[in-house]
Amino acid sequence: MKKARKGFVLAVTGGMASGKSTLASQLRRNGASYISMDELAHTLYEPGKSVYKRLVRAFGRGITGPGGAIDRVRLGGIVFNDARAMARLEGIIHPVLRRVAAAAIWRMRQASPLGVVETGPLLFQLGLDRLADGVVL
């Protein structure tokens, strides 16, 4: 027997300055739980995390800044004009982000009657739209 889903998860997506944060903020003020995919992704870059170690191995210490943190501007300079480098970056980050996001969405669904996932195009790229009950673009 299939367990009934708890909570309702709404994914809010769109381009820059499209109102994602505004809508998510209004829903949060009315009691919705919240996950930011950007914030979740940034945690993967933290020193000591497996993704951090794999990124440094793949792209070299030159992607780190003072204190050893990954400098996203330096990393972007490497991958944004090189399709193979971008594919390598996505191959490292996307599988982990997909697992971490799916687990976070599941926890949010169990804990709250309404959950909001704020994200950009990664929602569809990672297939996370299938974990939401609705998508607002």
JSON list of C-alpha atoms in Angstrom, two decimals:
[
{"chain": "A", "resi": 1, "resn": "MET", "atom": "CA", "xyz": [0.00, 0.00, 0.00]},
{"chain": "A", "resi": 2, "resn": "LYS", "atom": "CA", "xyz": [1.32, 3.42, -1.00]},
{"chain": "A", "resi": 3, "resn": "LYS", "atom": "CA", "xyz": [1.67, 5.98, 1.80]},
{"chain": "A", "resi": 4, "resn": "ALA", "atom": "CA", "xyz": [-0.34, 9.17, 1.39]},
{"chain": "A", "resi": 5, "resn": "ARG", "atom": "CA", "xyz": [1.80, 12.24, 0.81]},
{"chain": "A", "resi": 6, "resn": "LYS", "atom": "CA", "xyz": [1.88, 14.74, 3.61]},
{"chain": "A", "resi": 7, "resn": "GLY", "atom": "CA", "xyz": [2.03, 18.47, 3.02]},
{"chain": "A", "resi": 8, "resn": "PHE", "atom": "CA", "xyz": [1.77, 20.33, -0.26]},
{"chain": "A", "resi": 9, "resn": "VAL", "atom": "CA", "xyz": [5.02, 21.37, -1.95]},
{"chain": "A", "resi": 10, "resn": "LEU", "atom": "CA", "xyz": [4.98, 24.30, -4.34]},
{"chain": "A", "resi": 11, "resn": "ALA", "atom": "CA", "xyz": [8.02, 24.95, -6.51]},
{"chain": "A", "resi": 12, "resn": "VAL", "atom": "CA", "xyz": [8.55, 28.59, -7.46]},
{"chain": "A", "resi": 13, "resn": "THR", "atom": "CA", "xyz": [10.80, 29.09, -10.46]},
{"chain": "A", "resi": 14, "resn": "GLY", "atom": "CA", "xyz": [11.66, 31.68, -13.06]},
{"chain": "A", "resi": 15, "resn": "GLY", "atom": "CA", "xyz": [14.38, 33.92, -14.35]},
{"chain": "A", "resi": 16, "resn": "MET", "atom": "CA", "xyz": [16.21, 36.66, -12.52]},
{"chain": "A", "resi": 17, "resn": "ALA", "atom": "CA", "xyz": [13.97, 39.39, -11.09]},
{"chain": "A", "resi": 18, "resn": "SER", "atom": "CA", "xyz": [10.82, 37.44, -11.95]},
{"chain": "A", "resi": 19, "resn": "GLY", "atom": "CA", "xyz": [9.35, 37.59, -8.45]},
{"chain": "A", "resi": 20, "resn": "LYS", "atom": "CA", "xyz": [10.38, 34.18, -7.06]},
{"chain": "A", "resi": 21, "resn": "SER", "atom": "CA", "xyz": [11.70, 35.59, -3.81]},
{"chain": "A", "resi": 22, "resn": "THR", "atom": "CA", "xyz": [8.77, 37.96, -3.41]},
{"chain": "A", "resi": 23, "resn": "LEU", "atom": "CA", "xyz": [6.21, 35.16, -3.75]},
{"chain": "A", "resi": 24, "resn": "ALA", "atom": "CA", "xyz": [8.21, 32.81, -1.54]},
{"chain": "A", "resi": 25, "resn": "SER", "atom": "CA", "xyz": [8.54, 35.54, 1.09]},
{"chain": "A", "resi": 26, "resn": "GLN", "atom": "CA", "xyz": [4.79, 36.17, 1.12]},
{"chain": "A", "resi": 27, "resn": "LEU", "atom": "CA", "xyz": [4.09, 32.46, 1.50]},
{"chain": "A", "resi": 28, "resn": "ARG", "atom": "CA", "xyz": [6.64, 32.21, 4.32]},
{"chain": "A", "resi": 29, "resn": "ARG", "atom": "CA", "xyz": [4.97, 35.09, 6.17]},
{"chain": "A", "resi": 30, "resn": "ASN", "atom": "CA", "xyz": [1.79, 33.02, 6.03]},
{"chain": "A", "resi": 31, "resn": "GLY", "atom": "CA", "xyz": [3.45, 29.96, 7.57]},
{"chain": "A", "resi": 32, "resn": "ALA", "atom": "CA", "xyz": [4.95, 28.03, 4.67]},
{"chain": "A", "resi": 33, "resn": "SER", "atom": "CA", "xyz": [8.21, 26.13, 5.12]},
{"chain": "A", "resi": 34, "resn": "TYR", "atom": "CA", "xyz": [10.94, 27.18, 2.72]},
{"chain": "A", "resi": 35, "resn": "ILE", "atom": "CA", "xyz": [13.94, 25.82, 0.84]},
{"chain": "A", "resi": 36, "resn": "SER", "atom": "CA", "xyz": [16.18, 27.87, -1.43]},
{"chain": "A", "resi": 37, "resn": "MET", "atom": "CA", "xyz": [17.92, 25.70, -4.01]},
{"chain": "A", "resi": 38, "resn": "ASP", "atom": "CA", "xyz": [20.64, 28.34, -4.35]},
{"chain": "A", "resi": 39, "resn": "GLU", "atom": "CA", "xyz": [21.36, 28.26, -0.62]},
{"chain": "A", "resi": 40, "resn": "LEU", "atom": "CA", "xyz": [21.27, 24.47, -0.60]},
{"chain": "A", "resi": 41, "resn": "ALA", "atom": "CA", "xyz": [23.69, 24.32, -3.54]},
{"chain": "A", "resi": 42, "resn": "HIS", "atom": "CA", "xyz": [26.08, 26.78, -1.87]},
{"chain": "A", "resi": 43, "resn": "THR", "atom": "CA", "xyz": [26.39, 24.50, 1.17]},
{"chain": "A", "resi": 44, "resn": "LEU", "atom": "CA", "xyz": [27.88, 21.84, -1.10]},
{"chain": "A", "resi": 45, "resn": "TYR", "atom": "CA", "xyz": [30.86, 24.12, -1.80]},
{"chain": "A", "resi": 46, "resn": "GLU", "atom": "CA", "xyz": [31.87, 24.39, 1.86]},
{"chain": "A", "resi": 47, "resn": "PRO", "atom": "CA", "xyz": [35.41, 23.28, 2.73]},
{"chain": "A", "resi": 48, "resn": "GLY", "atom": "CA", "xyz": [35.54, 19.71, 3.96]},
{"chain": "A", "resi": 49, "resn": "LYS", "atom": "CA", "xyz": [32.41, 18.61, 2.07]},
{"chain": "A", "resi": 50, "resn": "SER", "atom": "CA", "xyz": [32.82, 15.83, -0.52]},
{"chain": "A", "resi": 51, "resn": "VAL", "atom": "CA", "xyz": [31.75, 18.12, -3.38]},
{"chain": "A", "resi": 52, "resn": "TYR", "atom": "CA", "xyz": [34.34, 20.70, -2.32]},
{"chain": "A", "resi": 53, "resn": "LYS", "atom": "CA", "xyz": [37.09, 18.07, -2.39]},
{"chain": "A", "resi": 54, "resn": "ARG", "atom": "CA", "xyz": [36.00, 16.76, -5.78]},
{"chain": "A", "resi": 55, "resn": "LEU", "atom": "CA", "xyz": [35.86, 20.27, -7.25]},
{"chain": "A", "resi": 56, "resn": "VAL", "atom": "CA", "xyz": [39.36, 21.11, -6.04]},
{"chain": "A", "resi": 57, "resn": "ARG", "atom": "CA", "xyz": [40.66, 17.81, -7.47]},
{"chain": "A", "resi": 58, "resn": "ALA", "atom": "CA", "xyz": [38.92, 18.46, -10.79]},
{"chain": "A", "resi": 59, "resn": "PHE", "atom": "CA", "xyz": [39.73, 22.15, -11.25]},
{"chain": "A", "resi": 60, "resn": "GLY", "atom": "CA", "xyz": [42.78, 22.75, -9.04]},
{"chain": "A", "resi": 61, "resn": "ARG", "atom": "CA", "xyz": [43.55, 24.91, -6.02]},
{"chain": "A", "resi": 62, "resn": "GLY", "atom": "CA", "xyz": [43.24, 27.99, -8.25]},
{"chain": "A", "resi": 63, "resn": "ILE", "atom": "CA", "xyz": [39.47, 27.92, -7.67]},
{"chain": "A", "resi": 64, "resn": "THR", "atom": "CA", "xyz": [39.95, 28.62, -3.98]},
{"chain": "A", "resi": 65, "resn": "GLY", "atom": "CA", "xyz": [40.31, 32.01, -2.41]},
{"chain": "A", "resi": 66, "resn": "PRO", "atom": "CA", "xyz": [41.66, 33.25, 0.91]},
{"chain": "A", "resi": 67, "resn": "GLY", "atom": "CA", "xyz": [40.92, 30.78, 3.67]},
{"chain": "A", "resi": 68, "resn": "GLY", "atom": "CA", "xyz": [40.50, 27.94, 1.19]},
{"chain": "A", "resi": 69, "resn": "ALA", "atom": "CA", "xyz": [36.86, 28.55, 0.30]},
{"chain": "A", "resi": 70, "resn": "ILE", "atom": "CA", "xyz": [35.85, 27.99, -3.30]},
{"chain": "A", "resi": 71, "resn": "ASP", "atom": "CA", "xyz": [35.77, 31.29, -5.14]},
{"chain": "A", "resi": 72, "resn": "ARG", "atom": "CA", "xyz": [32.68, 30.93, -7.34]},
{"chain": "A", "resi": 73, "resn": "VAL", "atom": "CA", "xyz": [33.82, 33.77, -9.60]},
{"chain": "A", "resi": 74, "resn": "ARG", "atom": "CA", "xyz": [37.11, 31.97, -10.32]},
{"chain": "A", "resi": 75, "resn": "LEU", "atom": "CA", "xyz": [35.29, 28.69, -10.88]},
{"chain": "A", "resi": 76, "resn": "GLY", "atom": "CA", "xyz": [32.79, 30.44, -13.15]},
{"chain": "A", "resi": 77, "resn": "GLY", "atom": "CA", "xyz": [35.65, 31.89, -15.18]},
{"chain": "A", "resi": 78, "resn": "ILE", "atom": "CA", "xyz": [36.79, 28.35, -15.92]},
{"chain": "A", "resi": 79, "resn": "VAL", "atom": "CA", "xyz": [33.46, 26.69, -16.71]},
{"chain": "A", "resi": 80, "resn": "PHE", "atom": "CA", "xyz": [31.25, 29.32, -18.36]},
{"chain": "A", "resi": 81, "resn": "ASN", "atom": "CA", "xyz": [33.15, 29.37, -21.66]},
{"chain": "A", "resi": 82, "resn": "ASP", "atom": "CA", "xyz": [34.12, 25.70, -21.74]},
{"chain": "A", "resi": 83, "resn": "ALA", "atom": "CA", "xyz": [31.32, 23.19, -22.32]},
{"chain": "A", "resi": 84, "resn": "ARG", "atom": "CA", "xyz": [33.46, 20.24, -21.18]},
{"chain": "A", "resi": 85, "resn": "ALA", "atom": "CA", "xyz": [34.44, 21.98, -17.96]},
{"chain": "A", "resi": 86, "resn": "MET", "atom": "CA", "xyz": [30.78, 22.91, -17.34]},
{"chain": "A", "resi": 87, "resn": "ALA", "atom": "CA", "xyz": [29.75, 19.30, -17.92]},
{"chain": "A", "resi": 88, "resn": "ARG", "atom": "CA", "xyz": [32.40, 18.17, -15.44]},
{"chain": "A", "resi": 89, "resn": "LEU", "atom": "CA", "xyz": [31.17, 20.70, -12.85]},
{"chain": "A", "resi": 90, "resn": "GLU", "atom": "CA", "xyz": [27.55, 19.63, -13.32]},
{"chain": "A", "resi": 91, "resn": "GLY", "atom": "CA", "xyz": [28.57, 15.96, -13.16]},
{"chain": "A", "resi": 92, "resn": "ILE", "atom": "CA", "xyz": [30.06, 16.59, -9.73]},
{"chain": "A", "resi": 93, "resn": "ILE", "atom": "CA", "xyz": [27.38, 18.86, -8.29]},
{"chain": "A", "resi": 94, "resn": "HIS", "atom": "CA", "xyz": [24.06, 17.80, -9.81]},
{"chain": "A", "resi": 95, "resn": "PRO", "atom": "CA", "xyz": [23.82, 14.21, -8.51]},
{"chain": "A", "resi": 96, "resn": "VAL", "atom": "CA", "xyz": [24.61, 15.34, -4.96]},
{"chain": "A", "resi": 97, "resn": "LEU", "atom": "CA", "xyz": [22.33, 18.37, -5.16]},
{"chain": "A", "resi": 98, "resn": "ARG", "atom": "CA", "xyz": [19.51, 16.17, -6.48]},
{"chain": "A", "resi": 99, "resn": "ARG", "atom": "CA", "xyz": [19.85, 13.80, -3.48]},
{"chain": "A", "resi": 100, "resn": "VAL", "atom": "CA", "xyz": [20.21, 16.59, -0.91]},
{"chain": "A", "resi": 101, "resn": "ALA", "atom": "CA", "xyz": [17.27, 18.55, -2.36]},
{"chain": "A", "resi": 102, "resn": "ALA", "atom": "CA", "xyz": [15.02, 15.48, -2.55]},
{"chain": "A", "resi": 103, "resn": "ALA", "atom": "CA", "xyz": [15.76, 14.68, 1.10]},
{"chain": "A", "resi": 104, "resn": "ALA", "atom": "CA", "xyz": [15.11, 18.31, 2.13]},
{"chain": "A", "resi": 105, "resn": "ILE", "atom": "CA", "xyz": [11.82, 18.37, 0.21]},
{"chain": "A", "resi": 106, "resn": "TRP", "atom": "CA", "xyz": [10.74, 15.10, 1.83]},
{"chain": "A", "resi": 107, "resn": "ARG", "atom": "CA", "xyz": [11.56, 16.46, 5.34]},
{"chain": "A", "resi": 108, "resn": "MET", "atom": "CA", "xyz": [9.71, 19.70, 4.60]},
{"chain": "A", "resi": 109, "resn": "ARG", "atom": "CA", "xyz": [6.69, 17.77, 3.34]},
{"chain": "A", "resi": 110, "resn": "GLN", "atom": "CA", "xyz": [6.56, 15.75, 6.58]},
{"chain": "A", "resi": 111, "resn": "ALA", "atom": "CA", "xyz": [6.91, 18.80, 8.81]},
{"chain": "A", "resi": 112, "resn": "SER", "atom": "CA", "xyz": [4.61, 21.37, 7.24]},
{"chain": "A", "resi": 113, "resn": "PRO", "atom": "CA", "xyz": [1.24, 21.55, 5.48]},
{"chain": "A", "resi": 114, "resn": "LEU", "atom": "CA", "xyz": [2.75, 23.91, 2.88]},
{"chain": "A", "resi": 115, "resn": "GLY", "atom": "CA", "xyz": [6.32, 23.96, 1.66]},
{"chain": "A", "resi": 116, "resn": "VAL", "atom": "CA", "xyz": [7.90, 26.27, -0.89]},
{"chain": "A", "resi": 117, "resn": "VAL", "atom": "CA", "xyz": [10.97, 25.43, -2.96]},
{"chain": "A", "resi": 118, "resn": "GLU", "atom": "CA", "xyz": [12.47, 28.50, -4.58]},
{"chain": "A", "resi": 119, "resn": "THR", "atom": "CA", "xyz": [14.63, 27.62, -7.55]},
{"chain": "A", "resi": 120, "resn": "GLY", "atom": "CA", "xyz": [15.69, 28.57, -11.02]},
{"chain": "A", "resi": 121, "resn": "PRO", "atom": "CA", "xyz": [16.11, 26.33, -14.06]},
{"chain": "A", "resi": 122, "resn": "LEU", "atom": "CA", "xyz": [17.68, 23.55, -11.99]},
{"chain": "A", "resi": 123, "resn": "LEU", "atom": "CA", "xyz": [14.18, 22.58, -10.90]},
{"chain": "A", "resi": 124, "resn": "PHE", "atom": "CA", "xyz": [13.59, 20.94, -14.27]},
{"chain": "A", "resi": 125, "resn": "GLN", "atom": "CA", "xyz": [17.20, 20.06, -15.01]},
{"chain": "A", "resi": 126, "resn": "LEU", "atom": "CA", "xyz": [17.41, 17.95, -11.85]},
{"chain": "A", "resi": 127, "resn": "GLY", "atom": "CA", "xyz": [13.89, 16.57, -12.17]},
{"chain": "A", "resi": 128, "resn": "LEU", "atom": "CA", "xyz": [12.85, 18.09, -8.85]},
{"chain": "A", "resi": 129, "resn": "ASP", "atom": "CA", "xyz": [9.63, 19.37, -10.40]},
{"chain": "A", "resi": 130, "resn": "ARG", "atom": "CA", "xyz": [8.39, 15.77, -10.10]},
{"chain": "A", "resi": 131, "resn": "LEU", "atom": "CA", "xyz": [8.72, 16.03, -6.31]},
{"chain": "A", "resi": 132, "resn": "ALA", "atom": "CA", "xyz": [6.48, 19.10, -6.13]},
{"chain": "A", "resi": 133, "resn": "ASP", "atom": "CA", "xyz": [2.71, 19.12, -6.17]},
{"chain": "A", "resi": 134, "resn": "GLY", "atom": "CA", "xyz": [2.63, 22.33, -8.19]},
{"chain": "A", "resi": 135, "resn": "VAL", "atom": "CA", "xyz": [4.99, 24.64, -10.03]},
{"chain": "A", "resi": 136, "resn": "VAL", "atom": "CA", "xyz": [4.62, 28.41, -10.35]},
{"chain": "A", "resi": 137, "resn": "LEU", "atom": "CA", "xyz": [6.59, 30.05, -13.12]}
]
